Structures are given as C-alpha cells and as structure tokens.
C-alpha positions in Angstrom: -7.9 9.5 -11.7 -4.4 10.0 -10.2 -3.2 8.7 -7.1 -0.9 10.5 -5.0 1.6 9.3 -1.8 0.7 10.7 1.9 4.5 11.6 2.0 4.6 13.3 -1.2 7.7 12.1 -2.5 6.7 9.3 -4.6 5.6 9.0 -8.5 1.9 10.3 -9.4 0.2 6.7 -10.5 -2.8 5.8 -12.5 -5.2 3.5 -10.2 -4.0 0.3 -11.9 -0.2 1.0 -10.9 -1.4 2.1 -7.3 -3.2 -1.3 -6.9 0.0 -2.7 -8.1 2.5 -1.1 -6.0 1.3 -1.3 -2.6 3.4 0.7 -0.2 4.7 4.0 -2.2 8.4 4.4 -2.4 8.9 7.0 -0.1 7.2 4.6 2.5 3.9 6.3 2.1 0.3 5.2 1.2 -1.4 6.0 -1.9 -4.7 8.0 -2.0 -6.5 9.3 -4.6 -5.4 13.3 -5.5 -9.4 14.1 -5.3 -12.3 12.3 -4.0 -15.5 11.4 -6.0 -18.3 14.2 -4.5 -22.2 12.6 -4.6 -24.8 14.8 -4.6 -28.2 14.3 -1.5 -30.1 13.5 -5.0 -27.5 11.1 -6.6 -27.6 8.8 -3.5 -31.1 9.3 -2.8 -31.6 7.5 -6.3 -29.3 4.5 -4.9 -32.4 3.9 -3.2 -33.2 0.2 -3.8 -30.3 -0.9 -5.7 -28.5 -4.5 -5.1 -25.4 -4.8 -3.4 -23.7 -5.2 -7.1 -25.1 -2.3 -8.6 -24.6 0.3 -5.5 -21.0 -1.6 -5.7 -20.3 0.0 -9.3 -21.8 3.2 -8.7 -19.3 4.1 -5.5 -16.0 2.1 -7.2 -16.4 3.3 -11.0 -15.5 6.8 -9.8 -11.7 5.6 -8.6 -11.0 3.9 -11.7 -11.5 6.9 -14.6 -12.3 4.9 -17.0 -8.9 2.4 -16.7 -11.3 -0.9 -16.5 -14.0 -0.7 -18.8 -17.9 -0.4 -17.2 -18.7 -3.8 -18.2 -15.5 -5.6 -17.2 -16.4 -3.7 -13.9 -19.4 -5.2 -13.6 -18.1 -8.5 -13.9 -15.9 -8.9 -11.7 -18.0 -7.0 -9.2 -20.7 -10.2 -10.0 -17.8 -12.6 -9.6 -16.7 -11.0 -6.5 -20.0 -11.3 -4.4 -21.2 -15.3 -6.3 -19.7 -16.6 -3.4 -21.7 -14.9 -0.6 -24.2 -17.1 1.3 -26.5 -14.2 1.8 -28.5 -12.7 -1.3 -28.2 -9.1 1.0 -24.4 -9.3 0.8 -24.3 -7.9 3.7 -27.7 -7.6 6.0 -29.1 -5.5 8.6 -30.4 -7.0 12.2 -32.3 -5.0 14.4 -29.8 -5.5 17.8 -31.6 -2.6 19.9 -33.4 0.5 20.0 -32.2 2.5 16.6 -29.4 0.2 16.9 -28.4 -2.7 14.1 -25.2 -4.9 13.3 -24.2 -5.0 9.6 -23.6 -8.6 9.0 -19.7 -8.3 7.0 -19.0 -12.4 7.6 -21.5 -13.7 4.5 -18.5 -14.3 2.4 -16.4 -17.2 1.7 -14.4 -16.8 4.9 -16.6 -15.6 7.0 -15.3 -12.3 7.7 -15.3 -8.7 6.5 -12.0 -8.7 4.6 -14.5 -11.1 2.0 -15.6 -7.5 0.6 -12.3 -6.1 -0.6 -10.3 -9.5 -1.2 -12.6 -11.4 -3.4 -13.3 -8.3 -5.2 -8.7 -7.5 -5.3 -8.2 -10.9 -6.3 -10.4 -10.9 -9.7 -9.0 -7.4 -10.8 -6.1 -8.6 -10.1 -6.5 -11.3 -12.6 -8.0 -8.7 -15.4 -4.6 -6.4 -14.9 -2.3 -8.9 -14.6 -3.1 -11.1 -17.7 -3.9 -8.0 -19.4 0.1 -7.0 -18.8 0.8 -10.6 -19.4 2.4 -9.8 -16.2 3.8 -12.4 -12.8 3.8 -11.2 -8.9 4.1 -12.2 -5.6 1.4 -11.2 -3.0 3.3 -10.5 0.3 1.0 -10.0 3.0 0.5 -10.0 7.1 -2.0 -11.1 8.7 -3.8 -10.8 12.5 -6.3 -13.9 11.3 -8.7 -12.9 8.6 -7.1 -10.9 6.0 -4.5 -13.9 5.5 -7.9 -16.8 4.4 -9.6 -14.1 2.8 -6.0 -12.8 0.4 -5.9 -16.9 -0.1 -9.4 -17.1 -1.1 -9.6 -14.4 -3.5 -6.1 -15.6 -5.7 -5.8 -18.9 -4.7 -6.9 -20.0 -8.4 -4.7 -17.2 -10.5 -2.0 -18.1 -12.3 -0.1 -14.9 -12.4 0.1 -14.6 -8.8 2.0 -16.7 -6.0 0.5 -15.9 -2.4 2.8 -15.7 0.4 1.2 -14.8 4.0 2.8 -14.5 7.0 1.1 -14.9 10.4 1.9 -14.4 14.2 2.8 -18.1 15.2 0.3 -19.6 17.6 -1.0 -16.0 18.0 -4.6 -16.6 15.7 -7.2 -19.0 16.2 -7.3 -22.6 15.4 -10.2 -21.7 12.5 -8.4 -18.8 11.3 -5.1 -20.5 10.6 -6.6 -23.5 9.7 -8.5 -21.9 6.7 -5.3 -20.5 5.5 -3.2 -23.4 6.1 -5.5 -26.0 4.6 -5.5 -24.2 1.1 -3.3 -26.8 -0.5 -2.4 -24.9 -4.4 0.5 -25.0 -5.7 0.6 -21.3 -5.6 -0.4 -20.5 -2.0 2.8 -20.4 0.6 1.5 -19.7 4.5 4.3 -18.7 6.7 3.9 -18.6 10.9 6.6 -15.8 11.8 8.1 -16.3 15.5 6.5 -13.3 16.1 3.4 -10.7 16.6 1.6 -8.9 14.1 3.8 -5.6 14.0 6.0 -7.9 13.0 4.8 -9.5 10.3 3.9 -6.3 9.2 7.1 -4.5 9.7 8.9 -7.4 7.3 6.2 -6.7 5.0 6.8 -3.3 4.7 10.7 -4.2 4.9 10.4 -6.1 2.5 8.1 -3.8 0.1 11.3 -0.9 0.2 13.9 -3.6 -0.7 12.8 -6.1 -3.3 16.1 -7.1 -4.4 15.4 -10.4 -2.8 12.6 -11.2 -5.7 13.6 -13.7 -8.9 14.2 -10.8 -11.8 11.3 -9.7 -13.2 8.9 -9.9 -10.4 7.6 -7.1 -7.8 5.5 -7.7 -5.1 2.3 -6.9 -4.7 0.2 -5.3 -1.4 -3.2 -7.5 0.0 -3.2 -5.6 3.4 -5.5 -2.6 3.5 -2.0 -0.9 2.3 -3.3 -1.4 -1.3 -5.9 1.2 -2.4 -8.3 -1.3 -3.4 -9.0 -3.0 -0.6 -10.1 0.3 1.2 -12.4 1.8 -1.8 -14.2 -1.6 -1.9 -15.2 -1.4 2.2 -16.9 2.1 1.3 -19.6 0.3 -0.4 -21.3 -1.0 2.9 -21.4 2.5 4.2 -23.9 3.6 1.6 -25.4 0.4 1.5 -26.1 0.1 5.2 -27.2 3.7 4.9 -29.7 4.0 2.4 -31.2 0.8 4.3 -31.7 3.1 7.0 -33.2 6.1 5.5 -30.0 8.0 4.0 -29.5 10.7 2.4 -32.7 11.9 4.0 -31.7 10.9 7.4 -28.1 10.8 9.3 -26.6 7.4 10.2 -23.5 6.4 12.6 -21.0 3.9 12.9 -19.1 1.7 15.3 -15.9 -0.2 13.9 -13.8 -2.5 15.8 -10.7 -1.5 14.4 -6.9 -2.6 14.6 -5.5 -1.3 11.4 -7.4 2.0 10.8 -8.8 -0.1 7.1 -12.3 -0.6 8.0 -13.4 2.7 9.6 -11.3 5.1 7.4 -13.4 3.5 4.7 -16.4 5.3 6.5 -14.6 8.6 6.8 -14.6 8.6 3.1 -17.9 7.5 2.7 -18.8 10.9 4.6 -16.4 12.9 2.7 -17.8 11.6 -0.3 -21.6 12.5 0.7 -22.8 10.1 2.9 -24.4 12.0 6.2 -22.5 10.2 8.9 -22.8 11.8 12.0 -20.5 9.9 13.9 -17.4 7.4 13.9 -17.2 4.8 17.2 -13.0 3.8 16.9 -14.0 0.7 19.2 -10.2 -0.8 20.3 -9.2 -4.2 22.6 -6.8 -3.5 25.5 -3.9 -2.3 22.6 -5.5 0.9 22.3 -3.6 3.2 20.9 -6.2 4.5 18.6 -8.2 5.0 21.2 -5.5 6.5 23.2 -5.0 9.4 20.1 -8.5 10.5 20.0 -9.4 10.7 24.1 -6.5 12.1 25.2 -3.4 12.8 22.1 -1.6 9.9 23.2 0.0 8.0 19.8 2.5 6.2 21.6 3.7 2.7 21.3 2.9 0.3 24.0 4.0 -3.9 24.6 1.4 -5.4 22.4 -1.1 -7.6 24.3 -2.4 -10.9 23.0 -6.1 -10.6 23.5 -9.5 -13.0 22.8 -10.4 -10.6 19.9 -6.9 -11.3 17.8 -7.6 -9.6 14.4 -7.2 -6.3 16.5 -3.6 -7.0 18.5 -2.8 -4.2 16.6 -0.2 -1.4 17.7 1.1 0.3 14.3 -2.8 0.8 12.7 -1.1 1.4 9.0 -3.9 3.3 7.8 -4.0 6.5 9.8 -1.5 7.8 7.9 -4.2 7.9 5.6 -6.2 10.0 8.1 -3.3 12.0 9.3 -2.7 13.3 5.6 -5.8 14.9 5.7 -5.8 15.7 9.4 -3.0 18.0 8.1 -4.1 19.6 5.4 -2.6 16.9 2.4 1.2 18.0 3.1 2.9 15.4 2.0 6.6 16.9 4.0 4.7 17.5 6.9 3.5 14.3 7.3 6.8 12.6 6.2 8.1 14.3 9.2 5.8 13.6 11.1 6.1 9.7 10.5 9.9 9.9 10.7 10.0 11.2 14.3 6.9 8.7 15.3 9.6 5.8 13.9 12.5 7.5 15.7 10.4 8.3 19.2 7.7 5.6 19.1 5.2 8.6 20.0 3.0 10.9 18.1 1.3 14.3 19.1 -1.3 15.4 16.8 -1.5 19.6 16.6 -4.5 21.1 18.7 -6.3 21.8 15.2 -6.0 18.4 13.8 -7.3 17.0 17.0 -10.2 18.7 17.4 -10.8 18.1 13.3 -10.7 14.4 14.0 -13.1 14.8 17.1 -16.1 16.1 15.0 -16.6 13.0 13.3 -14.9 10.2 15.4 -15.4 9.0 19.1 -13.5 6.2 20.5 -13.6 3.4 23.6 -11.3 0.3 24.7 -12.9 -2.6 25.9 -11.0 -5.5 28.2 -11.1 -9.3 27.8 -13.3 -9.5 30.2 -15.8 -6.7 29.8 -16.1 -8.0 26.3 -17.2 -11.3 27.3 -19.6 -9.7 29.5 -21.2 -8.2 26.4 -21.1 -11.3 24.0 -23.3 -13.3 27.4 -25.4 -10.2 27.8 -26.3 -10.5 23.6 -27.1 -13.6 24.0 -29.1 -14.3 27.2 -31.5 -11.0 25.8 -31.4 -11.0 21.6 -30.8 -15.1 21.0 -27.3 -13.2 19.2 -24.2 -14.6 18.9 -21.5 -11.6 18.5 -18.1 -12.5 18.2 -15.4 -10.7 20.1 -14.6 -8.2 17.7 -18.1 -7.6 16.8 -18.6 -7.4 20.9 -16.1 -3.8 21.4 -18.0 -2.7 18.4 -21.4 -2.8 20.1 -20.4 -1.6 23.6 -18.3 0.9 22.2 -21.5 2.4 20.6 -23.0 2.0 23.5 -20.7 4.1 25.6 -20.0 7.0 23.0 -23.3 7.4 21.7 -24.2 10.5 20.5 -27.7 10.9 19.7 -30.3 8.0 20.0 -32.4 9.5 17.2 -29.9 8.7 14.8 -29.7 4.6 13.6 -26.3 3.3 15.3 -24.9 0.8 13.2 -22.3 -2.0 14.5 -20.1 -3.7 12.3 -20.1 -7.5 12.8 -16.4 -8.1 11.3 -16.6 -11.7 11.8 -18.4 -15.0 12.6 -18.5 -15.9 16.1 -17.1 -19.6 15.0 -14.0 -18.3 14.6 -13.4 -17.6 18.2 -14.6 -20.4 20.2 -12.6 -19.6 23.2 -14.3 -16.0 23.7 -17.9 -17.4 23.0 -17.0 -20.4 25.6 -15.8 -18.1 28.2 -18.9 -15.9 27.5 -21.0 -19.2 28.9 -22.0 -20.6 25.2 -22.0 -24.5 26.0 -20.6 -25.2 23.1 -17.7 -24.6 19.9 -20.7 -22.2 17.3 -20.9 -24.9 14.4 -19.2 -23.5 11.4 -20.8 -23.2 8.0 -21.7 -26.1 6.0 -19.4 -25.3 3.7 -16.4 -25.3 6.0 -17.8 -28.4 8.2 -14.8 -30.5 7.6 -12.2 -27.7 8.6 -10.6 -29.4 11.2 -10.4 -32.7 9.4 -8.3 -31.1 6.3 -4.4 -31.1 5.9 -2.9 -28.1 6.5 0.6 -27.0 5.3 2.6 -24.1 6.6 6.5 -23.1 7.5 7.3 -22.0 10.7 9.9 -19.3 10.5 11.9 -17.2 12.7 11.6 -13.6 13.0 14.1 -12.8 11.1 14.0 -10.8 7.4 16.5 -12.5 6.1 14.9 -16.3 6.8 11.5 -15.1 5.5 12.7 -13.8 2.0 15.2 -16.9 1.5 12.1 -18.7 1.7 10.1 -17.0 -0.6 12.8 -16.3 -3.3 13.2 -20.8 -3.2 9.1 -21.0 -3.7 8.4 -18.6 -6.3 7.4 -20.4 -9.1 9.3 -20.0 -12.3 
C-alpha cells in the first residue's frame, strides 16, 4: 500500500518510510492512497476474536505485505503483554445504552498505550532490519510523552527526546516521563504551551540540519501514520461487543488533537456502522467551534483541569479536511497556507455539511466538568477523569438516538489528575496502580528549556548518542 501527502506535493512512500518520516516534506500528513473496505460479513466473523487477533485483521491491511503476517503477530502480542486487563480494553455499563471503553489498561495508564507500545516494537523490527539510528522528537500535552517513553525506552536504535509544556501537565504525568532514567530517554520542559512544543516539532521536522550526519528524526505524535491505524482497532472491538455489524454503534471522544476520533471516522469508512461522532472539547474549543458554527479560528490557549486537550492547532484535521475536500492535495495546501497566514479557517458549505452527517460536537467548562466527574460518582460508584468527564456529557448533550449503544472513551485514569477529582469532592488523591505505587518517591531527570528553537536543538544535537 502507498501512502500519499494531504498537500500533494510530497514523495509517494511505502508504509515503512511513512512510519519513518513523520511530517511529509511539503508539511503535510501522510494517509494511505486507498482505504481497506470490510465487508457486513467479514466483520460479522470478527465476532469473538481477542483483542490481538481483531488487532491483525484491521492493521495487516495498511502494511501490504512489508512486515511479514507472523512478525505482525508478534509484535502485536508484545504490544498488548503489558496490559493489566485480559480485555485490553473493556466495556462498563455507565447508563442506559450507554458504556465507557476503558483505553487506560496499559502501562501508562492512558489511551496513547494502544498506538505507542505497539510504534515502539515496529520500530525496533524496521530499524534493526535497516541497521538504521533515529531520534524520536515529540510534543507532548501529558500522556503521549510516558507512553512514546514507554514504548522505546529499551531500543537501541532510537534516542527519545520529548518536550513538554513546563509546569503545564500533572505532577503524575511528568513524573512518569521524567522518572525514566535510560541512557537513551531525554525529557525536555519547554517555557511554553503545547502549540508550542508542537510548532518546534514540526520546525524542527522541515529543517533537520541540526541532527549529527546520518540521522533523521522520527514522528511519535499522532503525526506518524501508525499511531492513528493502531486506535482504529477499539472501534471494531468496542463494536462487535455491542452487537456490530448487525447493529449501529456511536462514539464520544474527548479530543485535542483530532488523533483519537479521526481514528473512528476511518473505522466507519472502512465498514464499521457508526452512526455518529461526539467531538467532546474543554474551554479551547476550536473543534467544537468548526463543526457548530464554521468557526476555525485561533484563540489564547487556556490552561484547563483536563490538560491532555489544551489544544489549539488539532494536527490531525488536516487529515479530515483532505477528504472533507475531495483528496486535493493543492486545495488543501492552500487552504493550510492562508489558515497559517490568517489564523482562521472557513470550511465550504459542502464540506460542512459532509462533516455534520457523521460528527456532532460540545465544549464543556472546568467547572461543569467537575460537576459531571461528582454526579458519576455519587450515582455509578465511577471514577471518570476529566477528559473522560467532556466525553460522557458531551454524549449526553448531542445524542442522537437512544436506541443506538453510546460509547464514551475513558482516555485516561482518573489518578492522573488528582486536582480535578479533589475538586469534584473525592476525599482523597485515586491511589495509582501497584505497579506505579512508588511514583512520587523516584528520581526524575529533565531540562528546562526556553522557548526558543534554537536552545532546544543545541540540546539535542549535544545528547544524541554516537
């Protein structure tokens, strides 16, 4: 299978080179040139299968052949060991017709577990295959950061370097990425927000110059294909635990970056009968904003309880817009360029309403969010997080049909946002996982750096390893 740039400009790759090259040259994102089409009876006979085996059947596809079946399987098997729950990811009844897909089993006990434990062992196959050295490069909002670390902290073709918004993420969610002491794992807290981090990733992606000769670096946001095919797996998975293909299901995502729920667009487009796609947003809303009422513009980022989504530039919906209209690559290159020049986008009247068949979208406040993360409690005996929380009220405000199941996605365990489950009247901190018991008693290790490109890359050309 080929994959292709949204902006059109860049080289046709094979899936390997895509998962190596991140960011396309022309700026844009790499998708595949055609999507894998399941039959009603193909999925039907998913019916039953683990979380491992449904895992091959959806990702094979996107790989043509380039990593052999039973390497596949293997590193699918290595991928998911480290789960705490046999289910991988389970189902809990929350309401009527209404259940949270449990995404925090993994090793860092949120959803980014499903696409970076799985990137970091093909990784390792391609890399020692090429007999080949990178550098990871990646921003982080709090859990794509511990999960990147997780999944290559033990490879020795790779050296990890991850920015994060200084004093801007949890105590738990810097601490797991800071307390990862290897010799080839470099955290970095950027005077800064997440947009940017993210810009100086991206920066930094256009102009490697910077690198020792003889590396590139390599993409662990959801700006590397990977990460995005591996998240369509819990789509079918949720749904064929709810009655799929037979029976439509829906979907509420609380999203920053565009990652998590563009995974479930292609999950539809790919067979799945999804009837419907809740955007659920904090108070930096512009996702929300595009879909209610064709307002893409930039606004002053907010730091809010539910960090992971103080998100204002949602990288992925350029992965949505190039379909929006019609896969033109120019179009859509213009289309970025005046958003960059303007700060404002205006999708046309016939993409709109394309987008508003499938997707639905609501913002929720600090404090409305709390209220929802108390209300879960005092009636279910469930802990949400805050994330989790816009998810579930979202749903419940943009609900189509009650006939249909409504599935929230819980993103992340409550744990790692004390403050939000404190303010929600929770006496105490949630106790972490046994496994991660002695978080706060660990060393951590991390540069503080000022917002400035030229700081950051200095930095990381001195700590490459030779």
């Amino acid at each position: 299978m080929n994959y292709i740039s949204t902006r059109g400009q860049a080289p046709v790759l094979s899936f390997e080179d895509a998962v190596l090259a991140g960011l396309a040259t022309d700026g844009g994102l790499y998708v595949p040139e055609t999507l894998p089409q399941f039959s009603r009876e193909e999925i039907a006979s998913w019916s039953g299968l683990s979380y491992q085996e449904l895992a091959f059947k959806v990702m094979s596809p996107f790989m043509a052949g380039e990593v052999p079946d039973d390497t596949l399987r293997e590193l699918i098997d290595k991928a998911y060991s480290t789960f705490r729950h046999d289910a991988i990811a389970p189902l809990i009844q929350s309401g009527h017709n209404e259940f949270i897909l449990e995404l925090f089993q993994g090793p860092t006990l949120a959803f980014k577990d499903f696409a970076l434990q799985f990137l970091g062992h093909l990784l390792d196959y391609v890399l020692k295959k090429r007999n080949q050295r990178v550098a990871i490069m990646g921003a982080t909002s709090g859990d794509t950061g511990s999960a990147a670390i997780e999944g290559c902290r033990h490879s020795d073709n790779v050296d990890i370097f991850i920015l994060h918004p200084y004093q801007r993420v949890s105590e738990v969610q810097r601490r797991q990425m800071t307390t990862v002491l290897e010799d080839n794992v470099f955290n970095i807290a950027l005077k800064g927000n997440f947009d940017d981090c993210q810009n100086m990733v991206k920066a930094s992606f256009s102009d490697q110059s910077f690198l020792p000769e003889g590396r590139q670096l390599v993409a662990v946001n959801s700006i590397n294909w990977a990460r995005i095919m591996a998240q369509i797996v819990y789509y079918f998975y949720a749904g064929l635990a709810l009655g799929a293909p037979h029976r439509p299901v829906a979907f509420s995502v609380p999203t920053g970056n565009f990652g998590d729920i563009f995974a479930g667009y292609l999950a539809s487009r790919m067979g799945l009968p999804i009837d419907q796609l809740v955007i659920g947003t904090n108070a930096n809303d512009i996702l929300h904003r595009c879909i209610s009422a064709n307002d893409h513009s930039l606004h002053q980022l907010v730091h809010s309880l539910s960090p992971s989504m103080d998100i204002m530039v949602s990288s992925n919906f350029e992965r949505m817009l190039f379909d929006l209209y019609d896969r033109d690559g120019a179009a859509l290159a213009a289309l970025m360029a005046d958003f960059k020049k303007t700060g404002n986008l205006q999708l046309s009247e016939t993409a709109l309403a394309s987008a508003r068949k499938l997707f639905t979208s609501y913002r929720l406040d600090d404090e409305s969010m709390v209220a929802v993360i108390h209300d879960m409690w005092q009636k279910n005996g469930y802990l949400l997080d805050p994330h989790t929380a816009i998810g579930v009220a979202a749903a419940r405000h943009t609900r189509r049909r009650l006939d249909i199941p409504m599935v929230c996605l819980a993103t992340a365990h409550p744990a790692k946002f004390p403050e939000a489950v404190r303010k929600a009247g929770y006496q105490q901190d949630p106790p972490l996982p046994h496994h991660m018991a002695d978080l706060f008693e660990r060393e951590e290790r991390y540069s503080v750096q000022p917002n400035e490109i030229a700081s950051v890359q200095q930095y990381m050309a001195e700590h490459i390893r030779r």
